[in-house]
PDB file of C-alpha atoms in Angstrom:
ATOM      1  CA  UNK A   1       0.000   0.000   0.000  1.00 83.00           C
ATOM      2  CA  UNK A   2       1.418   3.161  -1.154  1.00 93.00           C
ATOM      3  CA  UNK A   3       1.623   6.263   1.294  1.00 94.00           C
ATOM      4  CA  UNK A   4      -1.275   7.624  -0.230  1.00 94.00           C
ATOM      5  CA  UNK A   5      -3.522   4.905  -0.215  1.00 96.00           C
ATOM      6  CA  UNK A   6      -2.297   3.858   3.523  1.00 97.00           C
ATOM      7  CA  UNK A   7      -3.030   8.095   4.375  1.00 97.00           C
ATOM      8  CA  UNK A   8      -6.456   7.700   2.834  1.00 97.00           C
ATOM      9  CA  UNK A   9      -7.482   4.885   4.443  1.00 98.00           C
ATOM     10  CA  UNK A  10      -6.259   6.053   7.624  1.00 98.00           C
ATOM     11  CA  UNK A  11      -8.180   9.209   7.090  1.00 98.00           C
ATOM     12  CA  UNK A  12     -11.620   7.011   6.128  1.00 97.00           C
ATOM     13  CA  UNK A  13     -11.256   4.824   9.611  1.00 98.00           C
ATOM     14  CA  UNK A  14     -11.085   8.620  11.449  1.00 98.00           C
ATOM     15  CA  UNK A  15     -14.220   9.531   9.772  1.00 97.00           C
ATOM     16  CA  UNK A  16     -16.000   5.885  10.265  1.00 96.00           C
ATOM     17  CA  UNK A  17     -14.987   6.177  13.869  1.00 97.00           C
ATOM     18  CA  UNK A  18     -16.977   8.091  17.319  1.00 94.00           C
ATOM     19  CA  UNK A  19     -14.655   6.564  20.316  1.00 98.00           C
ATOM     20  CA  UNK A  20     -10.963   7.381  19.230  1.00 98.00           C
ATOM     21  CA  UNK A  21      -8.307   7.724  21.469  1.00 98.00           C
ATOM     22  CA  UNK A  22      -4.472   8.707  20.077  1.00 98.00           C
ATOM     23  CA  UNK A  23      -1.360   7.753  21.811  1.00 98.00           C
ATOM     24  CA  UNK A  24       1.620   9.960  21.191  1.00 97.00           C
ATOM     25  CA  UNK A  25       5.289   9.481  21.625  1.00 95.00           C
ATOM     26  CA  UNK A  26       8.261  11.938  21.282  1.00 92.00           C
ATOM     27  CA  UNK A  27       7.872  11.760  17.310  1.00 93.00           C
ATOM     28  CA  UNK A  28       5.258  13.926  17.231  1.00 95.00           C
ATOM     29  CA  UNK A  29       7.091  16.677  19.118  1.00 94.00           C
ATOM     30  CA  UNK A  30      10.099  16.334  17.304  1.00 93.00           C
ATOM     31  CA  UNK A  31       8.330  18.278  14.425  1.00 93.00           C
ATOM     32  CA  UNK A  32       8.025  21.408  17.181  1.00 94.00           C
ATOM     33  CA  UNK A  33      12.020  21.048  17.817  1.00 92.00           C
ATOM     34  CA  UNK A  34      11.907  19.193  21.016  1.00 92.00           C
ATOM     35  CA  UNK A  35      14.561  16.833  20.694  1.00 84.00           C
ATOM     36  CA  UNK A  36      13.646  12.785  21.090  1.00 70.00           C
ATOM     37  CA  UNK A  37      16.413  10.453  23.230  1.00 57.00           C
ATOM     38  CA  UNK A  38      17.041   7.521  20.760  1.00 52.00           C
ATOM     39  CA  UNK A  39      17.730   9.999  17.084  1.00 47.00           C
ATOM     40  CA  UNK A  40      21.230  10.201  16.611  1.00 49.00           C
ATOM     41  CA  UNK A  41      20.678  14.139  17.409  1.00 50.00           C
ATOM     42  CA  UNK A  42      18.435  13.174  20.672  1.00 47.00           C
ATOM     43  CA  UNK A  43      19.253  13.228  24.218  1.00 49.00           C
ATOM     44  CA  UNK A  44      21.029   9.641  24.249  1.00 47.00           C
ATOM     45  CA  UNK A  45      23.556  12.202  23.109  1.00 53.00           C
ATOM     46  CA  UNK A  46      24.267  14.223  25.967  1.00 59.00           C
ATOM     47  CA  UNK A  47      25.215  11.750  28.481  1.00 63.00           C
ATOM     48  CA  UNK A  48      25.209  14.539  31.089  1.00 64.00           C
ATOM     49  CA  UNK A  49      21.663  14.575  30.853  1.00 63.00           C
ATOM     50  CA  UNK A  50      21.058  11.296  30.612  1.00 65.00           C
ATOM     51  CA  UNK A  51      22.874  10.763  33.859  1.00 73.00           C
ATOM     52  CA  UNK A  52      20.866  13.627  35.690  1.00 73.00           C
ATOM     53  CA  UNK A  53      17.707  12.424  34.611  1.00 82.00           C
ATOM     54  CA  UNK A  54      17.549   9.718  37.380  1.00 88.00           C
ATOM     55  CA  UNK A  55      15.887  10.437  40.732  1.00 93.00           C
ATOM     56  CA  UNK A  56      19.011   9.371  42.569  1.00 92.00           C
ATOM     57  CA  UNK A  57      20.495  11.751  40.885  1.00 92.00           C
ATOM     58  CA  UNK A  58      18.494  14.479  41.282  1.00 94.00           C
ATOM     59  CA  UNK A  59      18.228  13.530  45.491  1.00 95.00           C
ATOM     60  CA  UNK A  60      22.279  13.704  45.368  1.00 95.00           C
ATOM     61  CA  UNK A  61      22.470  16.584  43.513  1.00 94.00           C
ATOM     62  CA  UNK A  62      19.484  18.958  42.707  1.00 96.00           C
ATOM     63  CA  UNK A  63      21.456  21.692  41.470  1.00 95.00           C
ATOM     64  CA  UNK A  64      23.391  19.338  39.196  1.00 93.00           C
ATOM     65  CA  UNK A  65      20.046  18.186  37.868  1.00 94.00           C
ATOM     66  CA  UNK A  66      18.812  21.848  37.392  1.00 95.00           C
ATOM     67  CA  UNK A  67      21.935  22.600  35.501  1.00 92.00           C
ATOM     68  CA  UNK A  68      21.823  20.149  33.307  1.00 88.00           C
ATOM     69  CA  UNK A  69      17.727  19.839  32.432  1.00 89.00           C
ATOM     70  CA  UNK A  70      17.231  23.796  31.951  1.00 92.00           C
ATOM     71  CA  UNK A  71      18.558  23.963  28.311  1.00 89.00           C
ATOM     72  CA  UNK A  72      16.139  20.927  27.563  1.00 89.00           C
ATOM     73  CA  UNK A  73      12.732  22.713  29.967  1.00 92.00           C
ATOM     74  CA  UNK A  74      13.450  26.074  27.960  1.00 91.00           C
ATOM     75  CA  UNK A  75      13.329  24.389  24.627  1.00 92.00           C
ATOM     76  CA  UNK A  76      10.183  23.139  26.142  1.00 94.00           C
ATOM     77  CA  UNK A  77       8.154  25.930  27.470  1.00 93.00           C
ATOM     78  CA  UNK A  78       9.211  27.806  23.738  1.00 94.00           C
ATOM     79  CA  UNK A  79       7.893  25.546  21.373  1.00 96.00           C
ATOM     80  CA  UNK A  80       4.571  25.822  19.521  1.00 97.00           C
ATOM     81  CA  UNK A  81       1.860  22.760  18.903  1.00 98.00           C
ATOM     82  CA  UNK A  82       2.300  20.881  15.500  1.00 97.00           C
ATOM     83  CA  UNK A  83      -0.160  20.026  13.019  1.00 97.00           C
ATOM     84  CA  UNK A  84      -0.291  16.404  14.566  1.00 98.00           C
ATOM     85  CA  UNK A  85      -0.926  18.349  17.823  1.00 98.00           C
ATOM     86  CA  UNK A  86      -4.064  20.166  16.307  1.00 98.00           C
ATOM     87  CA  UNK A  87      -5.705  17.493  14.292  1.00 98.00           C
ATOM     88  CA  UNK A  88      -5.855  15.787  18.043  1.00 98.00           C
ATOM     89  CA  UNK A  89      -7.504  18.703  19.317  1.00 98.00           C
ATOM     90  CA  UNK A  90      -9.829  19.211  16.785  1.00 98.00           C
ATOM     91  CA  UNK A  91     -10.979  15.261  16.910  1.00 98.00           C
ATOM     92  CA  UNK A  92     -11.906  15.965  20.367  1.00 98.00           C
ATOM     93  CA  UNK A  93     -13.888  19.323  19.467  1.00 97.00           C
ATOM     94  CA  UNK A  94     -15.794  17.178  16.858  1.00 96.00           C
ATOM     95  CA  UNK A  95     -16.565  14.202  19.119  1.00 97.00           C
ATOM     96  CA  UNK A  96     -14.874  12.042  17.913  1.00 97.00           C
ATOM     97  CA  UNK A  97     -12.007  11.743  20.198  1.00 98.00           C
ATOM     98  CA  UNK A  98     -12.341  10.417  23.659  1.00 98.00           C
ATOM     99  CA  UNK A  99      -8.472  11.007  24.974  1.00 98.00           C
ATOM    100  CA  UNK A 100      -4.813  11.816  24.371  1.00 98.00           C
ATOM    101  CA  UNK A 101      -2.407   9.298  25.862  1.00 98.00           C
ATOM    102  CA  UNK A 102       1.205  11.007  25.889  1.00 97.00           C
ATOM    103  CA  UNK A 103       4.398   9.576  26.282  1.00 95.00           C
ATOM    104  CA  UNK A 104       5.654  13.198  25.874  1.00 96.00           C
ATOM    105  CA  UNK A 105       6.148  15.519  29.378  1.00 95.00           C
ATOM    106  CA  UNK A 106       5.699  18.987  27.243  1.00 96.00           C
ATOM    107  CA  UNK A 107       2.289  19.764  27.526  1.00 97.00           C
ATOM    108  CA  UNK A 108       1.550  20.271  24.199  1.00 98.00           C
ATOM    109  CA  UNK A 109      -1.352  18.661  23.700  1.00 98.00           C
ATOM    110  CA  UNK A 110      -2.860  21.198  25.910  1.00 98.00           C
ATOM    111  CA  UNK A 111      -1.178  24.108  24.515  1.00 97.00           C
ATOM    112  CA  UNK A 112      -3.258  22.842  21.433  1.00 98.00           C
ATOM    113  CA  UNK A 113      -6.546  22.800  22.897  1.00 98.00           C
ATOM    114  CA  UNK A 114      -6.499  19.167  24.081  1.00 98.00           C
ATOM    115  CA  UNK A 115      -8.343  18.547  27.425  1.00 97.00           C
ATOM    116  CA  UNK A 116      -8.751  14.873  28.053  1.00 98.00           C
ATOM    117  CA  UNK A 117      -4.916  14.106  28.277  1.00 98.00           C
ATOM    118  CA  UNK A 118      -2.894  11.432  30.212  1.00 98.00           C
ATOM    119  CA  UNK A 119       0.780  12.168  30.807  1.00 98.00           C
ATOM    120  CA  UNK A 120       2.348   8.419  31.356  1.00 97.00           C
ATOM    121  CA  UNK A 121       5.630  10.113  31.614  1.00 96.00           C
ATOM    122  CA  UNK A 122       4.363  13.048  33.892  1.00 97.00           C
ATOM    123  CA  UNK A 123       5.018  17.064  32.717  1.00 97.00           C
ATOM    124  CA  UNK A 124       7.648  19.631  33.117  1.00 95.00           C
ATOM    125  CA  UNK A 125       5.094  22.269  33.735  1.00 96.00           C
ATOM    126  CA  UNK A 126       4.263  21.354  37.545  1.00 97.00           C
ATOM    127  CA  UNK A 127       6.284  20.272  40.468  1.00 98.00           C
ATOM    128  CA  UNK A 128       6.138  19.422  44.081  1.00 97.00           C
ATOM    129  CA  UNK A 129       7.786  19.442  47.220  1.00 98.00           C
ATOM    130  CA  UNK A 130       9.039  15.942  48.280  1.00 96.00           C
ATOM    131  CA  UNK A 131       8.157  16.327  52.062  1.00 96.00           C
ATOM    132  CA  UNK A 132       5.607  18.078  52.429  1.00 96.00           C
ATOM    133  CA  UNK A 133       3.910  17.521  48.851  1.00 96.00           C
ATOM    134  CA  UNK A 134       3.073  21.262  48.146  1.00 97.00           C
ATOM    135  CA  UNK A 135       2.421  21.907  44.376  1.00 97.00           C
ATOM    136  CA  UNK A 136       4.412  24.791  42.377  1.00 98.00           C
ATOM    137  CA  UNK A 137       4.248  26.012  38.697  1.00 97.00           C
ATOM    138  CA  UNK A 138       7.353  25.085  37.610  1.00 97.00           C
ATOM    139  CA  UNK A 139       7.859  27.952  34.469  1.00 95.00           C
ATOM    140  CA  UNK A 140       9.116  31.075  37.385  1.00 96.00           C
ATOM    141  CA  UNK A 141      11.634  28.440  38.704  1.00 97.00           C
ATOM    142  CA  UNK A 142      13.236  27.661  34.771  1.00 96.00           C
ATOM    143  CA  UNK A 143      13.004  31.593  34.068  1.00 95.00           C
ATOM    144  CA  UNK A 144      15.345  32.104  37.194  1.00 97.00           C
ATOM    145  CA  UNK A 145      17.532  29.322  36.876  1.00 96.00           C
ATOM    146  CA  UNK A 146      17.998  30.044  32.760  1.00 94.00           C
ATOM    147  CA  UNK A 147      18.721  34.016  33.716  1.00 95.00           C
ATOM    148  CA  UNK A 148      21.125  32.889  36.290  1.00 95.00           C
ATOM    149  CA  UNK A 149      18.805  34.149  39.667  1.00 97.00           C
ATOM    150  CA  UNK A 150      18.346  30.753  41.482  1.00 97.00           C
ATOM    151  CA  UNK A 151      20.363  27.674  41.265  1.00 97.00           C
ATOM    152  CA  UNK A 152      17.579  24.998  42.685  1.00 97.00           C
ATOM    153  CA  UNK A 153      13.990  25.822  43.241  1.00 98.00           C
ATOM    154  CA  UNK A 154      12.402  25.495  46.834  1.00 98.00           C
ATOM    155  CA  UNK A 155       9.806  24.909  48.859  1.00 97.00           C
ATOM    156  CA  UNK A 156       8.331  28.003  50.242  1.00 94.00           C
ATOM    157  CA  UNK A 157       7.229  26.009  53.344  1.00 95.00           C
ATOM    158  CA  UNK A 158       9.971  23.171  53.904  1.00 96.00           C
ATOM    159  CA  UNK A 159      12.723  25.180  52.173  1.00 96.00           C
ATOM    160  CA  UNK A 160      13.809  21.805  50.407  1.00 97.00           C
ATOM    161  CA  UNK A 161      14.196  21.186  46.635  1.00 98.00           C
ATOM    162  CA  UNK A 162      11.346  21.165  44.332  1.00 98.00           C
ATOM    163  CA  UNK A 163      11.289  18.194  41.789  1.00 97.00           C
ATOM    164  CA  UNK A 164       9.175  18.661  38.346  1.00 97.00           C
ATOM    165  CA  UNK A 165       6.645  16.296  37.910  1.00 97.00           C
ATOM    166  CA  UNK A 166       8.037  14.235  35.724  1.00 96.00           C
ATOM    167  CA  UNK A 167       9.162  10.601  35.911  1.00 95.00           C
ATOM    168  CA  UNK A 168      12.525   9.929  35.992  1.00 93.00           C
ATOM    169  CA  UNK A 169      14.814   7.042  35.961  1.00 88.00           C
ATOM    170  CA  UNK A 170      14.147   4.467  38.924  1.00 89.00           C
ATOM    171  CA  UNK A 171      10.650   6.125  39.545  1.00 93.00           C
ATOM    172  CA  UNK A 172       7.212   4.163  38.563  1.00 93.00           C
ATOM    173  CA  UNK A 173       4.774   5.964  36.252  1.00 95.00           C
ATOM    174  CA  UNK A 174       2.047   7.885  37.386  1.00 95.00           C
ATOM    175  CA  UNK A 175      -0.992   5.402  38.974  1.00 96.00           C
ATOM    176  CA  UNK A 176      -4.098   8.012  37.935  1.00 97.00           C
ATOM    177  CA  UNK A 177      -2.550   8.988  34.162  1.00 97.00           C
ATOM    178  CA  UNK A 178      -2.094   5.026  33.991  1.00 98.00           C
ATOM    179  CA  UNK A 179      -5.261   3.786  35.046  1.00 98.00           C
ATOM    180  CA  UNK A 180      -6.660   6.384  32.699  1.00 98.00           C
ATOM    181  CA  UNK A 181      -4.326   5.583  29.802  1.00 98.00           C
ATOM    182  CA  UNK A 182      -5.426   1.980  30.597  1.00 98.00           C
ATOM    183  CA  UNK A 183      -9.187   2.909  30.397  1.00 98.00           C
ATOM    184  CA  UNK A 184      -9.257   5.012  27.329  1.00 98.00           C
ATOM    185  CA  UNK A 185      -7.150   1.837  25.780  1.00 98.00           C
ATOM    186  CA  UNK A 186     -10.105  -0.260  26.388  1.00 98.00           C
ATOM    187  CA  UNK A 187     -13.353   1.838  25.268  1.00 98.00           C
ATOM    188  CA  UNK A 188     -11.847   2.978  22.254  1.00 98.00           C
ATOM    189  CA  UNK A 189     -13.188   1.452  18.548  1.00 98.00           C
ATOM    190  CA  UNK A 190      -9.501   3.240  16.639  1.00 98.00           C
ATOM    191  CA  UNK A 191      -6.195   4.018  18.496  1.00 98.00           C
ATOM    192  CA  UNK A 192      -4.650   6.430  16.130  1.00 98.00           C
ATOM    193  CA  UNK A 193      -0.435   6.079  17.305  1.00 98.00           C
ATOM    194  CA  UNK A 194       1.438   8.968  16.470  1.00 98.00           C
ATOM    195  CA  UNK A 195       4.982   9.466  16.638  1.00 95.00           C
ATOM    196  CA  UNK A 196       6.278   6.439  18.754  1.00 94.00           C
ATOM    197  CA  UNK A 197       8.729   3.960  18.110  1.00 90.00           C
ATOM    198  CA  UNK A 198       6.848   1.505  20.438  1.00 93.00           C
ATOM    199  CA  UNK A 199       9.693   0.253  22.536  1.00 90.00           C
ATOM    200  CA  UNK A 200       9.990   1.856  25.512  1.00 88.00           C
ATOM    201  CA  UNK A 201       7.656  -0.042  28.375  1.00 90.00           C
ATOM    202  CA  UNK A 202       5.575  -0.118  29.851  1.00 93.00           C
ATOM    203  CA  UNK A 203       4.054   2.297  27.763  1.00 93.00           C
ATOM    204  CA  UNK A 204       4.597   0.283  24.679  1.00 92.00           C
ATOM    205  CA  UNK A 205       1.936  -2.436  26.497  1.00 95.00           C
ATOM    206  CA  UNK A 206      -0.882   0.033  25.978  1.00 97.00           C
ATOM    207  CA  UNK A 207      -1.706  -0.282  21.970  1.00 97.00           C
ATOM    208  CA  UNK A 208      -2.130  -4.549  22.717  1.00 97.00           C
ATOM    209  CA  UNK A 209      -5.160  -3.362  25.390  1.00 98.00           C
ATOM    210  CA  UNK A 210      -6.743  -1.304  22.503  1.00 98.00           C
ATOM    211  CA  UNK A 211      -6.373  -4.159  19.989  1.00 98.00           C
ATOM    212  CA  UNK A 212      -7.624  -6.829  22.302  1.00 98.00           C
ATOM    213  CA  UNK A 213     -10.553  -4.948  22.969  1.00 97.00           C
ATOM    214  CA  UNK A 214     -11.878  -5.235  19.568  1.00 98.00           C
ATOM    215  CA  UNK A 215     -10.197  -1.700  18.328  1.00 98.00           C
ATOM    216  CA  UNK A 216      -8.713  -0.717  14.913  1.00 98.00           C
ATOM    217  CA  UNK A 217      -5.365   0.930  14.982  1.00 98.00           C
ATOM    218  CA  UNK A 218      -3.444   3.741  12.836  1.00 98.00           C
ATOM    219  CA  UNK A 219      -0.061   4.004  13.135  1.00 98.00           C
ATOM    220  CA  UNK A 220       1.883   6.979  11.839  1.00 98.00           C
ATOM    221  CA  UNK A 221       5.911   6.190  12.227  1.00 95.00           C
ATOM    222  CA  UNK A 222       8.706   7.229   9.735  1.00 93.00           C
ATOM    223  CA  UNK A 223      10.074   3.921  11.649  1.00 92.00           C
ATOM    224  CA  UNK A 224       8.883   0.161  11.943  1.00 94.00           C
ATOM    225  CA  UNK A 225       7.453  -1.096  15.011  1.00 95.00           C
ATOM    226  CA  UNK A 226       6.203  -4.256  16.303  1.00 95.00           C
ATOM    227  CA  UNK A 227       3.112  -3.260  15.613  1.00 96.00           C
ATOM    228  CA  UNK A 228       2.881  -3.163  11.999  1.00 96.00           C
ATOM    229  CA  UNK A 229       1.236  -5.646  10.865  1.00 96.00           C
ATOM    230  CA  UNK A 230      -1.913  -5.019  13.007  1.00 97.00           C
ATOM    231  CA  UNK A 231      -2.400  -1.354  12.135  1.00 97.00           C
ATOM    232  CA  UNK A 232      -2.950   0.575   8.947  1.00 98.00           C
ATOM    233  CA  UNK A 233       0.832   2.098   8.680  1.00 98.00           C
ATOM    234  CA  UNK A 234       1.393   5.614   7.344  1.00 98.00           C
ATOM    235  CA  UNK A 235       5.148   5.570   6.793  1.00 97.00           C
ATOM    236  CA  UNK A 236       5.368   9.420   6.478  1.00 96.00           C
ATOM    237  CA  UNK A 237       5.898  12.111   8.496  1.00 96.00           C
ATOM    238  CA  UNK A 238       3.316  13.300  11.020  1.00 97.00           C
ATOM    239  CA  UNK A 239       2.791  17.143   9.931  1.00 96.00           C
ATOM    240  CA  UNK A 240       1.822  15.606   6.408  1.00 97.00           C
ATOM    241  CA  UNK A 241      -0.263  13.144   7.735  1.00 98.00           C
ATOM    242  CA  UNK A 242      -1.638  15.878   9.704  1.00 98.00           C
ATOM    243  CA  UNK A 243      -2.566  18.142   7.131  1.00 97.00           C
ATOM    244  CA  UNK A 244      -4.127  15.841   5.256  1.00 97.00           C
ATOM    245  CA  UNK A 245      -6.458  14.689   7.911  1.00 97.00           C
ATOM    246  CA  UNK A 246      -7.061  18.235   8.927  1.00 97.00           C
ATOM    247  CA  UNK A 247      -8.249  19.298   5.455  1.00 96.00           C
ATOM    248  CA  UNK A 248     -10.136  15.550   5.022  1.00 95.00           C
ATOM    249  CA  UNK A 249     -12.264  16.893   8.144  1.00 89.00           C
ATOM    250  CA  UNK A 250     -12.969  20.342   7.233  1.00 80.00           C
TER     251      UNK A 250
END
């Protein structure tokens, strides 16, 4: 099946379908210049990072961690939704989409207009105070650390270092984003997948729930997965996927 044909019929099981849900990985954010780990220009390239992004790491050394993350939270909190980003959005508006599951901590699904969103991987954009569990908006904190005013974020109350919500190395996912990623999984009738190379777990489990509950399944990767042969695959990239859908639904 030819891109075109594979994009068309994508397109015609969108339109045939009223409970969709979407799971996204970092592919579809790459498009806004947020920077995957596995590409050979993602983050398995800065070992630095890599290293930091472990919550051992960030208990032994939250200024370390701070230092090292800020390049990758400002790259964040600039970049814009994508076309992939909107057609998701605009599913919902229509009806048709039930939920967003996100393997992606940058909030763009939101930024877009989405509103029924899981983060597996928790977000950048919050934080909390390990003793006493206070919440904080994490964007002042980033501003002062990128301008060079604060080193590590605290706790206005326990005066103790702030961590960002999102999961790190050695932590366990999320239970409520999970049990709702696990949910929207089963009551869908189409997954569309969007972006992710389908290896990272357990994460990756999450597209086998949808199938064995009777669902159809999209999958738009510039890369193979594991899934292939039980999905229509658009082997293109998402922003002209995107656009095609978009104007399809108009």
């Amino acid at each position: 099946m030819s891109t075109l044909e594979s994009t068309q019929e994508a397109i015609r099981l969108i339109q045939a379908s009223g409970r969709i849900s979407a799971f996204s990985g970092a592919g579809i954010s790459t498009e806004a210049g947020i920077p995957d780990f596995r590409s050979p220009s993602g983050m398995w390239q800065d070992p630095d990072l890599v290293e930091q992004l472990s919550l051992s790491a960030f208990r032994d050394s939250p200024e370390q961690f701070y230092r090292a993350s800020i390049g990758l939270f400002r790259t964040i909190a600039r970049a814009e939704p994508t076309p992939a980003h909107r057609l998701l959005a605009r599913l919902e508006e229509a009806g048709k989409l039930d939920a967003v599951v996100t393997q992606n901590i940058d909030g763009l699904h939101q930024k877009a207009g989405s509103r029924k969103v899981f983060e597996v991987h928790g977000t950048y954009r919050t934080g909390h105070c390990p003793q006493c569990g206070g919440a904080f908006d994490m964007d002042p904190f980033y501003r002062a650390i990128e301008s060079g005013r604060l080193k590590v974020p605290l706790c206005s109350r326990c005066r103790v270092p702030v961590k960002p919500d999102i999961v790190l190395f050695e932590e366990l996912l999320p239970e409520d984003a999970w049990k709702g990623a696990v949910g929207a999984m089963e009551q869908c009738d189409l997954l569309l997948v969007l972006g992710s190379s389908l290896v990272v777990y357990p994460a990756a489990e999450l597209p086998s729930i949808a199938l064995a509950s009777g669902a159809r399944m999209v999958l738009v990767n510039l890369d193979p997965t594991v899934y292939d042969r039980s999905a229509v695959v658009v082997r293109d990239r998402l922003g002209n996927f995107a656009e095609a859908a978009l104007a399809a639904l108009r």
